[in-house]
Coordinates of C-alpha atoms in Angstrom, one line a residue:
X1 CA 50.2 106.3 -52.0
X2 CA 51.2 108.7 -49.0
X3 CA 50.7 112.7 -49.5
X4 CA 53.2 114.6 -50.7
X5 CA 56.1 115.5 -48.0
X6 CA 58.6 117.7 -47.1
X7 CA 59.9 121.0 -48.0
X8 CA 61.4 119.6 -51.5
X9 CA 58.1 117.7 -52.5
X10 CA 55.9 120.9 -51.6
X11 CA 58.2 123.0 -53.7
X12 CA 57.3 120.5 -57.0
X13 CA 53.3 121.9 -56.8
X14 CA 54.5 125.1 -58.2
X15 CA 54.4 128.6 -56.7
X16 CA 52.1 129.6 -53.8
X17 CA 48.9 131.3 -55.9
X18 CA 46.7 131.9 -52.2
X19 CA 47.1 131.5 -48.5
X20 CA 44.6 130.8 -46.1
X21 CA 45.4 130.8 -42.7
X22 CA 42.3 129.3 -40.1
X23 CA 41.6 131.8 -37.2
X24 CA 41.0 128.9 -34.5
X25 CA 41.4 131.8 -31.7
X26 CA 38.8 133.3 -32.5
X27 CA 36.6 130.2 -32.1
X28 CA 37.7 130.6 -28.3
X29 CA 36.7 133.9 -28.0
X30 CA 32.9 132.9 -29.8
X31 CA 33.0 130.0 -26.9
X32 CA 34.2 132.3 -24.2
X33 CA 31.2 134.8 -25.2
X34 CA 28.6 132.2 -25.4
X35 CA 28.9 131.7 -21.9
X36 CA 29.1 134.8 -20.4
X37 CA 25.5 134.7 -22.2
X38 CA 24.4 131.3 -21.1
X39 CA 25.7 131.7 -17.5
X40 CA 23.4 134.4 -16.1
X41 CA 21.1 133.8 -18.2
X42 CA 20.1 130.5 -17.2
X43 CA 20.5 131.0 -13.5
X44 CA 18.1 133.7 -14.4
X45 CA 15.4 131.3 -15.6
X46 CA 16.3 128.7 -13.4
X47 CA 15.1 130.8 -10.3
X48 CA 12.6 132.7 -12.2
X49 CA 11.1 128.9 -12.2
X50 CA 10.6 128.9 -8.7
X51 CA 10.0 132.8 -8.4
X52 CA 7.0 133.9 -11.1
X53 CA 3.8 133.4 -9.8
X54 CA 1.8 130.5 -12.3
X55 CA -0.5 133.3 -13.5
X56 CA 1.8 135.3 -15.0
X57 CA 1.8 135.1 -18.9
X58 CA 4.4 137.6 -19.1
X59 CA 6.7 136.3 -16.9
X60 CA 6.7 132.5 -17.8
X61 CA 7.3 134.0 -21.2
X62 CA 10.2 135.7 -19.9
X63 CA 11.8 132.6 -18.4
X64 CA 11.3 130.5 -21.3
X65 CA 13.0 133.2 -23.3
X66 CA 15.9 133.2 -20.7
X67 CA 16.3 129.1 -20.6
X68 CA 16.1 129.1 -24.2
X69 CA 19.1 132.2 -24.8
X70 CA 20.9 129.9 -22.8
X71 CA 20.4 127.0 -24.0
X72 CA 21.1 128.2 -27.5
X73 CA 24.4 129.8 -26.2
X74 CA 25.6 126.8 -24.7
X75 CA 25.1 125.3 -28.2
X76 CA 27.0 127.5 -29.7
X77 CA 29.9 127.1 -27.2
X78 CA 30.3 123.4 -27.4
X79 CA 30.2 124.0 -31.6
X80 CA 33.2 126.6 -31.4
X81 CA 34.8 124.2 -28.6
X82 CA 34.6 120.9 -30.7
X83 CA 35.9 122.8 -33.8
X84 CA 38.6 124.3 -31.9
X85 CA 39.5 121.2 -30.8
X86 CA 39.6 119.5 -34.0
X87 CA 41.7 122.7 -35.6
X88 CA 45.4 122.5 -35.3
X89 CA 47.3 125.0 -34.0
X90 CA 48.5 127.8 -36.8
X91 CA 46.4 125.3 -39.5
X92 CA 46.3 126.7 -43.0
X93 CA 45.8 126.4 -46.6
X94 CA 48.0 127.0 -49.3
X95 CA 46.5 127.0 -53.1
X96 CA 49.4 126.0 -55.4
X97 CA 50.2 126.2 -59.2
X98 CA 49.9 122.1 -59.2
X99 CA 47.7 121.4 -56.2
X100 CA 46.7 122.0 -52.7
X101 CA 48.9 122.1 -49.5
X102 CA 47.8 121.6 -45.7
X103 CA 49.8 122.7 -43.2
X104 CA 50.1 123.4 -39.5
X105 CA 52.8 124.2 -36.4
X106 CA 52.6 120.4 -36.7
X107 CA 54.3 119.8 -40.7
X108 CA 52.7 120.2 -44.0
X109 CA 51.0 117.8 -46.7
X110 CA 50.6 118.1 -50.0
X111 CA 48.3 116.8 -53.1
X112 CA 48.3 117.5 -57.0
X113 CA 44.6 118.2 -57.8
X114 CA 44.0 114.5 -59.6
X115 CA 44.1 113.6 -56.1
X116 CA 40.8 115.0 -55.1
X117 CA 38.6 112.3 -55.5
X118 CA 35.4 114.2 -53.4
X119 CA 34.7 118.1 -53.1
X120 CA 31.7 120.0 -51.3
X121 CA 31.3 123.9 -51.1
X122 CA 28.7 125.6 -50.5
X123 CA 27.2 129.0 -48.2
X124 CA 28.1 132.5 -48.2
X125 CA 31.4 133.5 -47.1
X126 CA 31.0 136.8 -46.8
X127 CA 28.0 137.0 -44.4
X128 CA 28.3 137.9 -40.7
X129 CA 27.8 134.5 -39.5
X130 CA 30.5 133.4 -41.8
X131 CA 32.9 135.8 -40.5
X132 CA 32.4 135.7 -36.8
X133 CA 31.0 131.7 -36.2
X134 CA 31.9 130.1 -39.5
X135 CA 28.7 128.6 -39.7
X136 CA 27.5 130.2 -43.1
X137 CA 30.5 128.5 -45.0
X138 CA 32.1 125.3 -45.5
X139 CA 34.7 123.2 -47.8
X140 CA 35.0 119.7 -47.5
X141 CA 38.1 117.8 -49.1
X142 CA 38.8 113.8 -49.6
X143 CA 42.0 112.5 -50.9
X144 CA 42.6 109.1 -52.5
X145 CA 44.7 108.3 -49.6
X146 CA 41.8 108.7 -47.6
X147 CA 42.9 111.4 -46.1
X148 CA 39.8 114.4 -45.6
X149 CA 40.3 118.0 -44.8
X150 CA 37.3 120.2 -43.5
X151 CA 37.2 123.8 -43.2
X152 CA 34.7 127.0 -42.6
X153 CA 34.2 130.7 -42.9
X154 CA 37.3 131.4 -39.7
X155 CA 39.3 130.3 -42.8
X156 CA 41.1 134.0 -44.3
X157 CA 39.4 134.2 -47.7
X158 CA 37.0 130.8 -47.2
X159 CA 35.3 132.3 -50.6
X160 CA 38.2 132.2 -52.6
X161 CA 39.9 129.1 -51.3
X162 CA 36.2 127.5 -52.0
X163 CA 36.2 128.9 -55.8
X164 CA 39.8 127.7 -57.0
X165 CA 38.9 124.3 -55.8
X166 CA 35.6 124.3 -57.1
X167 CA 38.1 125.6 -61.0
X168 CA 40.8 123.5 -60.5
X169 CA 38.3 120.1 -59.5
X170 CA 35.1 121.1 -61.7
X171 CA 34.3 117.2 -62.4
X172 CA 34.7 115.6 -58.5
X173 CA 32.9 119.1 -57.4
X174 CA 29.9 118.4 -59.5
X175 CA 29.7 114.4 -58.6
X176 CA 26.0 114.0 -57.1
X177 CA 26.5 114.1 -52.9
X178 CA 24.4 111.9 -50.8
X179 CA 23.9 113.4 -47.4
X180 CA 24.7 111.8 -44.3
X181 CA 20.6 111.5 -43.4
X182 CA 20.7 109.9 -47.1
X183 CA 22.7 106.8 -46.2
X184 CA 21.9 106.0 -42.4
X185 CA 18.8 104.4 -43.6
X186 CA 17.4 101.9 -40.7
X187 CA 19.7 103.9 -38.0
X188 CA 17.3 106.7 -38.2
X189 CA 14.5 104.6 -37.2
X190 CA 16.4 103.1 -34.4
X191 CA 17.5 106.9 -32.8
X192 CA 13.5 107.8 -33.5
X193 CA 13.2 104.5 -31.4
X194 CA 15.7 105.1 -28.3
X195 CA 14.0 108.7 -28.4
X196 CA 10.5 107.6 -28.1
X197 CA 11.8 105.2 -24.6
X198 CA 13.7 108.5 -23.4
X199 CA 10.4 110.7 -23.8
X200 CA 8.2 107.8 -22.4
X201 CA 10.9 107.4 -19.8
X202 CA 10.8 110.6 -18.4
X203 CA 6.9 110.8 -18.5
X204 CA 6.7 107.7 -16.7
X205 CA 9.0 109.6 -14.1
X206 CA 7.0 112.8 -13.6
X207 CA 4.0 110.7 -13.3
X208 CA 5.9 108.7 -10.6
X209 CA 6.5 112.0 -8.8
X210 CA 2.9 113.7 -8.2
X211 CA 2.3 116.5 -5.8
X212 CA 0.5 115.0 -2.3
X213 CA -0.4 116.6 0.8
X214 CA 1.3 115.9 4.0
X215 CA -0.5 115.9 7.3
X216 CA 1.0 117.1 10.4
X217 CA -0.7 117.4 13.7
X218 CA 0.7 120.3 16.0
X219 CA 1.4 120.3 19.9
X220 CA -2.1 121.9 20.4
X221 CA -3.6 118.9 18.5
X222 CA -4.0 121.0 15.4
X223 CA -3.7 119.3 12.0
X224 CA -1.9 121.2 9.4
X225 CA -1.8 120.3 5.7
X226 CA 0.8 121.3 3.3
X227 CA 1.2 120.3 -0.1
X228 CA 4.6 119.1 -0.9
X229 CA 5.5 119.3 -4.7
X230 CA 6.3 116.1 -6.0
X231 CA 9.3 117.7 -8.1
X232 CA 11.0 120.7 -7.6
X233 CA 10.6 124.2 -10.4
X234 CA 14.3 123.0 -11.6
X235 CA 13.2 118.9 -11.9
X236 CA 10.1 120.5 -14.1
X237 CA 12.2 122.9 -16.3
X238 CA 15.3 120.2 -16.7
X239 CA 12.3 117.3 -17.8
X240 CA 10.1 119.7 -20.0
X241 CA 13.2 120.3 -22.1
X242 CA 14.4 117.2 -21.9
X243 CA 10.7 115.8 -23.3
X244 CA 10.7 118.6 -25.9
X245 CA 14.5 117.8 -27.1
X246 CA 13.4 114.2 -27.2
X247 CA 10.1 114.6 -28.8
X248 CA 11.9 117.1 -31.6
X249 CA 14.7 114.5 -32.3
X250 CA 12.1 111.6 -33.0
X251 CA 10.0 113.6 -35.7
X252 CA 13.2 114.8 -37.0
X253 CA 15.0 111.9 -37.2
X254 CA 11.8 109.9 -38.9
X255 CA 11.6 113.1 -41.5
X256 CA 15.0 112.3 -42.6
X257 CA 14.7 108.3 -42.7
X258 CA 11.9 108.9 -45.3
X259 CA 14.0 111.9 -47.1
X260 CA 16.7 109.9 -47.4
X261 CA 14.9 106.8 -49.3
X262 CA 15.2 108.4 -52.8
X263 CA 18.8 108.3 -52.4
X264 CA 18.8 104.5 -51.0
X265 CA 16.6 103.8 -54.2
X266 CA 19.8 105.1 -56.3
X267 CA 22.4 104.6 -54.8
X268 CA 24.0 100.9 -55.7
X269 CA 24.2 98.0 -53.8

């Protein structure tokens, strides 16, 4: 069974009851502003490495601050980017009388509501993260063609949208979800695993790379010793948050593998 298709077909779901276009340009704009942050910001840090004296509290504190802002921004950027990406162009939803349409520049889809066969909504759609990122709000669709449909809070009245399918589907909205971290089960394990050999890996390389002195004997017959670094302030930075972002993705991902065994337990076979 194929969605419903073409202007005719669309026109038997009834009249248009909501409209919801998805503002993907304004993801661009989040993106674009994420890196004007993350830019100078991290070049900040980057030579404030190499620049704050060791026994400065104060300023170390400053540079962490400044690798982390951009480090965070950058996250944010690549979010807004891959979502973009993913959106088409001039994507919306249309809540009809008989069911739900999808539609883009691309063409438009149709389904009757008994053709929901999986709903999930939930956050706030009217916060200020909803309404600028789209973070604080998301609806996720399945079809019984298989087909799935994802949006967030850059979708024009996300709240409403997310309440007339929650109405019009009450019984597949209130089917029990099992989270993703719920059915990976031995994969977690196995990322906690290759995380563990990236954090040893990079340990085994700093300690592979220790400072040493090097001896140099002048014209005059004058021996000079200077101590050569064994890495440089960037090398240290770029493995300390390497280390960290491995070390933080092994616990996390062994918290999940044991959260997720109560829905292994129920879930059938």
């Amino acid at each position: 069974m194929t969605a419903v298709e073409g202007a005719s077909a669309l026109d038997r779901l009834g009249p248009v009851l909501g409209r919801h276009p998805v503002d993907h340009r304004k993801r661009w704009v989040n993106a674009a502003w994420a890196l004007i942050v993350a830019v100078p910001s991290g070049c900040l840090g980057v030579w404030g490495l190499s620049a704050v004296d060791e026994g400065s509290a104060g300023a170390s504190r400053a540079v962490g601050l400044l690798i982390g802002l951009a480090l965070g921004a950058v996250w944010v950027a690549a979010v807004q980017i891959r979502r973009a990406l993913r959106g088409a162009p001039g994507e919306y939803f249309e809540v009809r009388e008989l069911g739900l349409v999808h539609g883009s520049r691309r063409g438009a889809d149709g389904w009757t509501w008994d053709r929901v066969t999986a709903l999930h909504v939930e956050g706030d759609a009217v916060s200020r993260l909803a309404t600028r990122l789209g973070n604080g709000y998301r609806v996720e669709i399945a079809f019984d063609d298989g087909r799935r449909l994802r949006t967030d809070g850059l979708a024009a009245g996300a709240g409403d949208l997310g309440r007339v399918l929650l109405a019009r589907c009450p019984g597949v909205a209130l089917r029990p979800r099992i989270p993703w971290w719920g059915r990976a089960g031995g994969w977690l394990l196995a990322w906690a695993a290759l995380c563990v050999l990236a954090l040893a890996g990079q340990v085994l390389y700093l300690a592979d790379h220790p400072d040493h002195e090097r001896r140099e004997r002048t014209a005059a017959g004058v021996a000079t010793v200077t101590d050569v670094p064994g890495l440089s302030g960037a090398g240290y930075a770029l493995l300390a948050c390497g280390m960290t972002a491995c070390f933080i993705a092994a616990i996390t991902f062994v918290i999940l593998f044991f959260r997720g065994r109560p829905y292994r337990r129920t879930s059938p076979r």
